[in-house]
Amino acid sequence: MNSVDQSSEKGCVSQLTDIQEFLSRFHIFSDAPSGVASLFAYLAKREEYVKGTLIMAEGERCDRIFLIVSGQVDIFQYYNERRFHLQLLSCDSINYFGELALLSEFNWFFSARAWTDVSLLSISREAFSKVMGKYPESYQSMVQKIINSRIHRFIDQSGYLLDHISPEAWREDPSEASG
Amino acid sequence: MKKTAVDTGTRITERSLFYWILRRHRSMQLFLLLIILVSLFFKVFPLEMQKRIINEAIYLKDIELLYLYCGLYIGAVTIAGLLKYAINVLQVYIGQKILMEMREELYQHVLQLPLQFYRKMQPGTVTSAMTAELNAIGFFLGGAIAIPVTSVLTFVVFIGFMFHLNPVLALLSMGIYPVELFVVPYLQKKYNRLNSRRVKTTRAMANVVNESISGIHEIHGNTSYSLEKKKLSSFIKQLYDLMKSLFVVKYGIKFANNFFQSLGPFVLFLVGGYLAINGQFTLGALVAFLSAYEKVYDPWKELIEYYQGYQDAQIRYRQIMGIFDLDPPHLLLPLNRDVLALKGDISLKNVTFTVPSGVRLLEDISLEIRANEQIALVGYSGSGKSTLALLIAQLYDVSQGTVSIDGHLVDDLCKMDMGRNVAMIAQQPFIFSGTISENLLYGVQAVSGGDGFPDRGRILAAIHDVGLQDDIIRFGLQAVLSPEECRPFRDKFLRMREIIQTSLRDEFEQAIEFYDVTKYLYYSSIRDNIVFGDSVKREFVVERLPGHPRFVKLLRELNLEKPLLTLGFAIATQTINLLSDFKDDEFFFRDNPMELDEFERYSELLKRLKGPVPKEDEARQLLLVLALRFIPKKHSIVNLPSAMEEKILVARRHFQATVVNVAMEHCMKQSDGMPCNKDPRCGEKSGFIPFCPSKYLYTHTLLDNILFGAVKSELTFDDHLRKLASQAFEDEELLDEVMHIGLDFEVGSKGDRLSGGQKQKLAIARAFLKDAPILIMDEATASLDNTSQARIQGLLEKEFKGRKTIIAVIHRLDLTPAYDRIVVLKAGRIVEQGTYDELMERKGDFYELSRSEF
């Protein structure tokens, strides 16, 4: 369990520092200047979902990134009216989803459901833009990290799908076959 | 010949100013005259007493006589004063009463003027004419008869008295009046000309300001401030020059009056003094003569002022009436028959419509529409389809040809015939300030005169038909109800709360932290956690609590004040440090106990403070406010030390027991749906309402009352829960009550608090409720989303088919297949008509239009 989830006997100001410390463990926020990090910590919203609840649905307008504080989240997608499981995220592996929402407005192309009781932090695109507006020098590196995170997730998802792909889908490299 | 409103009598704008004065409230005016006559005696009588006091009482040294005359003198003066007071009051009363009638009748006339009139007329001109300019006439109206009659009679009586005292002296002192009779009218004419120009300039200036305010968005958008300023500047300058000249003349008149007034005593002292020295005139008579001369000038001055006032009022009156000097084109009510009940057979024969500039918008239109037929009018933009609809609705009058309904010429039908039988929905409907309900019933009320209102079931059905139900429910849920407003529905609202608390508890618990007297509430403020209720007198609002002696005493007794001050200090410090670069952006303060406009104040406070527990009251109160607003799960700026939770729960119990005297255990026992009203243990008497399941919280919205807890996050309080609750409430038929409250939602000026779609739906429901046999829709669904548009279209097809004649001006051609007939217009002429399939097969203009739309 992460420190943001624990109620503490510390002084009045520990909540913000706990969240900031939690955020620093994410690749996207890891090297952010202290001013930027504390603003994100301040603007992050806590969301809690009980097991089985839909966190976001395919086709809805995206507006925020989610960071998993505790619990597991099932990422899935419908294709040809069949439900395909893509990833099971938990706080100790790939523990974020919806990162592209920080950069652009689009409709979610996947859904997320609470696999267990889940505690999340979310940061909205509006908050991201407001902070970046004040710290433009950090913007480029943040965007790069968001894209890297996305690639990381893509590789993970592709690996999972390839593991489960039917044998018929396998083809030899045509160039090698002709040779 | 076309019948017009003139048939009912003299047109209001042709009446003279004295028409109103001589024909209205005559008995009251006669009574006023009578008082005036009586008052005259009491004006002259004191003069006679003056003379006798000097000549008889003082001269004969008779004390008794002195007392008698002085008594009579003061008695007469008092009665004269009281009568003058009565005359003034009565005068204003009559004037305002006439003004009221004039304004009402004129407004009625103005509203009936044809639409073309308003195309030329600036709203500012009409507004200023109906308000300020008429007011100025009102002051004149009251005294229009009384003042000249009083003045002339007073003048004559005093002159008579002066002749009675000494004819020669009287003649001499009268000598100056004829000179004045030439000078003053000369100046007055000059004044009138300037005044007339002043009224016109002021009006033009008002129009410019009015237009700027109406188009303020455009001005901001174009940064055209100096352009607009320039427009007004020329009028300001003109007005300045006019006012200068006007006052030069005005004070010239005043000077002339004063000069002539002073000339009189000069003659009197010279000649009267000479006569008195020579013993030809008694001293008493001279004093009385001087008093009489002074008094005789008052009515003279009043007459001159009256003349000025009359000229002024006359100019204003003629200018106002001049603006509206045309006949309403149709009678309001029918003559010698009842209002018609029409079936809806519409016939247009060779109809041509030309605008005043000479442009012909419609040419030779002939069209037969059967009763209950549904017609779509389509065409390129500017083809005249809307104009055609407006002609059928009698909003425009044809230039040539005829429009008739059920064989009656539309020209001959009165307004009420049309009002009862035709419902019209404009593309951009106008919504009046007032409630949703008032707007819905606007059309029905206008034609029924208050009778035959649709029942609640029909109103709710109309709202449902146009898809306005969810909006009305939302308005209802956001309403904060007073005990009186809530009383009829309170039990039902508490039942809704009970449904959420029992059968839907599991689902709602994810999104709502319910009020529970035994638990600390993490999604509620510390204030809510301690006070755990609300006072209808607003005694315990956050901003007042730090100054509430019993509350502060309680915090000190429980050693809670210091931790709260420390918390407030931490919030202030963290916020000031974190947000100093964002102190102008409201976004960063949404989840902070400090508000944007308080930033500087707290910033200053922190510079002064040496530690978290200041001595001075103001600083303590500021820090306490922040702490009391703090919501642990919402405000991440600081942490709530867990030791405080228990202390706050103890404070809650003490607050209930000692400050508001509420027995929560007793109140909780009443939670079986029975409101705990009259029992003092429930707090009702002291005006305090605890968060107790059996109590309605009058300071909260209806939604807060139903949820009975704090929303954990708007993000998780989603549509799913709303639908779940709506369904449960609908099953128990509780939603109608919420809609009833929602119908009382105030829509704001011009319906500004509604979205474009909501306004349009409201206008459609308003027309449906009127239930007229003919429905004219001028692109009535154009601003609605596709779902709402389809919903209305479905209604026309299912509910109105065979029941109403519908003429719909339509832009979106995919809606046309449902209509019985499509009429295609091009450049003011009908070029095609037929069913959708026929027209598509013909591959003519409609086909081309469809292709271009696609």
PDB file of N, CA and C in Angstrom, chain A residues 63-105:
ATOM      1  N   ASP A  63     -10.550  13.062 -20.319  1.00  0.00           N
ATOM      2  CA  ASP A  63     -10.170  14.355 -19.739  1.00  0.00           C
ATOM      3  C   ASP A  63      -9.093  14.249 -18.672  1.00  0.00           C
ATOM      4  N   ARG A  64      -8.634  12.999 -18.309  1.00  0.00           N
ATOM      5  CA  ARG A  64      -7.646  12.929 -17.233  1.00  0.00           C
ATOM      6  C   ARG A  64      -6.821  11.637 -17.278  1.00  0.00           C
ATOM      7  N   ILE A  65      -5.671  11.707 -16.637  1.00  0.00           N
ATOM      8  CA  ILE A  65      -4.823  10.523 -16.473  1.00  0.00           C
ATOM      9  C   ILE A  65      -5.119   9.922 -15.102  1.00  0.00           C
ATOM     10  N   PHE A  66      -5.014   8.586 -15.009  1.00  0.00           N
ATOM     11  CA  PHE A  66      -5.271   7.924 -13.727  1.00  0.00           C
ATOM     12  C   PHE A  66      -3.992   7.269 -13.221  1.00  0.00           C
ATOM     13  N   LEU A  67      -3.719   7.405 -11.948  1.00  0.00           N
ATOM     14  CA  LEU A  67      -2.566   6.768 -11.320  1.00  0.00           C
ATOM     15  C   LEU A  67      -3.096   5.871 -10.207  1.00  0.00           C
ATOM     16  N   ILE A  68      -2.635   4.626 -10.217  1.00  0.00           N
ATOM     17  CA  ILE A  68      -3.206   3.670  -9.261  1.00  0.00           C
ATOM     18  C   ILE A  68      -2.475   3.766  -7.915  1.00  0.00           C
ATOM     19  N   VAL A  69      -3.219   4.067  -6.890  1.00  0.00           N
ATOM     20  CA  VAL A  69      -2.647   4.147  -5.540  1.00  0.00           C
ATOM     21  C   VAL A  69      -2.716   2.768  -4.889  1.00  0.00           C
ATOM     22  N   SER A  70      -3.866   2.111  -5.039  1.00  0.00           N
ATOM     23  CA  SER A  70      -3.989   0.741  -4.536  1.00  0.00           C
ATOM     24  C   SER A  70      -5.056   0.004  -5.337  1.00  0.00           C
ATOM     25  N   GLY A  71      -4.952  -1.325  -5.402  1.00  0.00           N
ATOM     26  CA  GLY A  71      -5.938  -2.135  -6.113  1.00  0.00           C
ATOM     27  C   GLY A  71      -5.524  -2.428  -7.542  1.00  0.00           C
ATOM     28  N   GLN A  72      -6.377  -3.147  -8.245  1.00  0.00           N
ATOM     29  CA  GLN A  72      -6.071  -3.548  -9.629  1.00  0.00           C
ATOM     30  C   GLN A  72      -7.153  -3.061 -10.584  1.00  0.00           C
ATOM     31  N   VAL A  73      -6.711  -2.723 -11.792  1.00  0.00           N
ATOM     32  CA  VAL A  73      -7.650  -2.183 -12.785  1.00  0.00           C
ATOM     33  C   VAL A  73      -7.586  -3.026 -14.050  1.00  0.00           C
ATOM     34  N   ASP A  74      -8.763  -3.414 -14.526  1.00  0.00           N
ATOM     35  CA  ASP A  74      -8.851  -4.235 -15.744  1.00  0.00           C
ATOM     36  C   ASP A  74      -9.061  -3.309 -16.947  1.00  0.00           C
ATOM     37  N   ILE A  75      -8.137  -3.417 -17.911  1.00  0.00           N
ATOM     38  CA  ILE A  75      -8.264  -2.611 -19.129  1.00  0.00           C
ATOM     39  C   ILE A  75      -8.776  -3.535 -20.237  1.00  0.00           C
ATOM     40  N   PHE A  76      -9.846  -3.162 -20.874  1.00  0.00           N
ATOM     41  CA  PHE A  76     -10.407  -4.037 -21.911  1.00  0.00           C
ATOM     42  C   PHE A  76     -10.989  -3.224 -23.056  1.00  0.00           C
ATOM     43  N   GLN A  77     -11.304  -3.941 -24.118  1.00  0.00           N
ATOM     44  CA  GLN A  77     -11.806  -3.271 -25.324  1.00  0.00           C
ATOM     45  C   GLN A  77     -12.800  -4.196 -26.011  1.00  0.00           C
ATOM     46  N   TYR A  78     -13.807  -3.593 -26.623  1.00  0.00           N
ATOM     47  CA  TYR A  78     -14.754  -4.404 -27.397  1.00  0.00           C
ATOM     48  C   TYR A  78     -14.338  -4.398 -28.860  1.00  0.00           C
ATOM     49  N   TYR A  79     -14.315  -5.567 -29.459  1.00  0.00           N
ATOM     50  CA  TYR A  79     -13.998  -5.657 -30.882  1.00  0.00           C
ATOM     51  C   TYR A  79     -14.941  -6.692 -31.476  1.00  0.00           C
ATOM     52  N   ASN A  80     -15.633  -6.301 -32.527  1.00  0.00           N
ATOM     53  CA  ASN A  80     -16.651  -7.183 -33.123  1.00  0.00           C
ATOM     54  C   ASN A  80     -17.602  -7.737 -32.068  1.00  0.00           C
ATOM     55  N   GLU A  81     -18.038  -6.853 -31.192  1.00  0.00           N
ATOM     56  CA  GLU A  81     -18.988  -7.166 -30.119  1.00  0.00           C
ATOM     57  C   GLU A  81     -18.465  -8.204 -29.134  1.00  0.00           C
ATOM     58  N   ARG A  82     -17.151  -8.416 -29.135  1.00  0.00           N
ATOM     59  CA  ARG A  82     -16.574  -9.331 -28.125  1.00  0.00           C
ATOM     60  C   ARG A  82     -15.639  -8.534 -27.239  1.00  0.00           C
ATOM     61  N   ARG A  83     -15.642  -8.939 -25.990  1.00  0.00           N
ATOM     62  CA  ARG A  83     -14.836  -8.198 -25.017  1.00  0.00           C
ATOM     63  C   ARG A  83     -13.435  -8.777 -24.969  1.00  0.00           C
ATOM     64  N   PHE A  84     -12.423  -7.954 -25.205  1.00  0.00           N
ATOM     65  CA  PHE A  84     -11.037  -8.428 -25.178  1.00  0.00           C
ATOM     66  C   PHE A  84     -10.299  -7.797 -23.992  1.00  0.00           C
ATOM     67  N   HIS A  85      -9.761  -8.645 -23.157  1.00  0.00           N
ATOM     68  CA  HIS A  85      -8.963  -8.143 -22.035  1.00  0.00           C
ATOM     69  C   HIS A  85      -7.595  -7.705 -22.574  1.00  0.00           C
ATOM     70  N   LEU A  86      -7.130  -6.542 -22.186  1.00  0.00           N
ATOM     71  CA  LEU A  86      -5.848  -6.056 -22.696  1.00  0.00           C
ATOM     72  C   LEU A  86      -4.758  -6.057 -21.636  1.00  0.00           C
ATOM     73  N   GLN A  87      -5.118  -5.636 -20.436  1.00  0.00           N
ATOM     74  CA  GLN A  87      -4.099  -5.504 -19.390  1.00  0.00           C
ATOM     75  C   GLN A  87      -4.765  -5.563 -18.025  1.00  0.00           C
ATOM     76  N   LEU A  88      -4.029  -6.060 -17.040  1.00  0.00           N
ATOM     77  CA  LEU A  88      -4.487  -5.928 -15.653  1.00  0.00           C
ATOM     78  C   LEU A  88      -3.425  -5.080 -14.947  1.00  0.00           C
ATOM     79  N   LEU A  89      -3.826  -3.885 -14.600  1.00  0.00           N
ATOM     80  CA  LEU A  89      -2.851  -2.953 -14.019  1.00  0.00           C
ATOM     81  C   LEU A  89      -2.947  -2.993 -12.501  1.00  0.00           C
ATOM     82  N   SER A  90      -1.820  -2.877 -11.844  1.00  0.00           N
ATOM     83  CA  SER A  90      -1.866  -2.778 -10.382  1.00  0.00           C
ATOM     84  C   SER A  90      -0.841  -1.764  -9.923  1.00  0.00           C
ATOM     85  N   CYS A  91      -0.912  -1.437  -8.633  1.00  0.00           N
ATOM     86  CA  CYS A  91      -0.092  -0.326  -8.168  1.00  0.00           C
ATOM     87  C   CYS A  91       1.407  -0.641  -8.216  1.00  0.00           C
ATOM     88  N   ASP A  92       1.769  -1.916  -8.355  1.00  0.00           N
ATOM     89  CA  ASP A  92       3.201  -2.186  -8.336  1.00  0.00           C
ATOM     90  C   ASP A  92       3.771  -2.583  -9.706  1.00  0.00           C
ATOM     91  N   SER A  93       2.945  -2.497 -10.778  1.00  0.00           N
ATOM     92  CA  SER A  93       3.534  -2.727 -12.107  1.00  0.00           C
ATOM     93  C   SER A  93       3.314  -1.455 -12.931  1.00  0.00           C
ATOM     94  N   ILE A  94       2.715  -1.613 -14.149  1.00  0.00           N
ATOM     95  CA  ILE A  94       2.364  -0.398 -14.888  1.00  0.00           C
ATOM     96  C   ILE A  94       1.136   0.176 -14.164  1.00  0.00           C
ATOM     97  N   ASN A  95       1.348   1.294 -13.483  1.00  0.00           N
ATOM     98  CA  ASN A  95       0.314   1.732 -12.545  1.00  0.00           C
ATOM     99  C   ASN A  95      -0.343   3.051 -12.967  1.00  0.00           C
ATOM    100  N   TYR A  96      -0.544   3.199 -14.229  1.00  0.00           N
ATOM    101  CA  TYR A  96      -1.205   4.408 -14.730  1.00  0.00           C
ATOM    102  C   TYR A  96      -1.980   4.040 -15.985  1.00  0.00           C
ATOM    103  N   PHE A  97      -2.941   4.801 -16.353  1.00  0.00           N
ATOM    104  CA  PHE A  97      -3.621   4.662 -17.651  1.00  0.00           C
ATOM    105  C   PHE A  97      -4.277   5.987 -18.019  1.00  0.00           C
ATOM    106  N   GLY A  98      -4.530   6.172 -19.315  1.00  0.00           N
ATOM    107  CA  GLY A  98      -5.158   7.413 -19.788  1.00  0.00           C
ATOM    108  C   GLY A  98      -4.173   8.552 -19.950  1.00  0.00           C
ATOM    109  N   GLU A  99      -2.855   8.217 -20.072  1.00  0.00           N
ATOM    110  CA  GLU A  99      -1.848   9.280 -20.126  1.00  0.00           C
ATOM    111  C   GLU A  99      -2.006  10.208 -21.335  1.00  0.00           C
ATOM    112  N   LEU A 100      -2.543   9.676 -22.461  1.00  0.00           N
ATOM    113  CA  LEU A 100      -2.663  10.517 -23.665  1.00  0.00           C
ATOM    114  C   LEU A 100      -3.695  11.636 -23.470  1.00  0.00           C
ATOM    115  N   ALA A 101      -4.571  11.446 -22.499  1.00  0.00           N
ATOM    116  CA  ALA A 101      -5.600  12.473 -22.247  1.00  0.00           C
ATOM    117  C   ALA A 101      -4.978  13.805 -21.840  1.00  0.00           C
ATOM    118  N   LEU A 102      -3.732  13.747 -21.345  1.00  0.00           N
ATOM    119  CA  LEU A 102      -3.079  15.005 -20.949  1.00  0.00           C
ATOM    120  C   LEU A 102      -2.720  15.848 -22.167  1.00  0.00           C
ATOM    121  N   LEU A 103      -2.563  15.183 -23.300  1.00  0.00           N
ATOM    122  CA  LEU A 103      -2.067  15.890 -24.479  1.00  0.00           C
ATOM    123  C   LEU A 103      -3.158  16.289 -25.455  1.00  0.00           C
ATOM    124  N   SER A 104      -4.206  15.484 -25.535  1.00  0.00           N
ATOM    125  CA  SER A 104      -5.187  15.757 -26.583  1.00  0.00           C
ATOM    126  C   SER A 104      -6.585  15.319 -26.144  1.00  0.00           C
ATOM    127  N   GLU A 105      -7.576  15.887 -26.823  1.00  0.00           N
ATOM    128  CA  GLU A 105      -8.955  15.524 -26.504  1.00  0.00           C
ATOM    129  C   GLU A 105      -9.420  14.479 -27.510  1.00  0.00           C
TER     130      GLU A 105
END
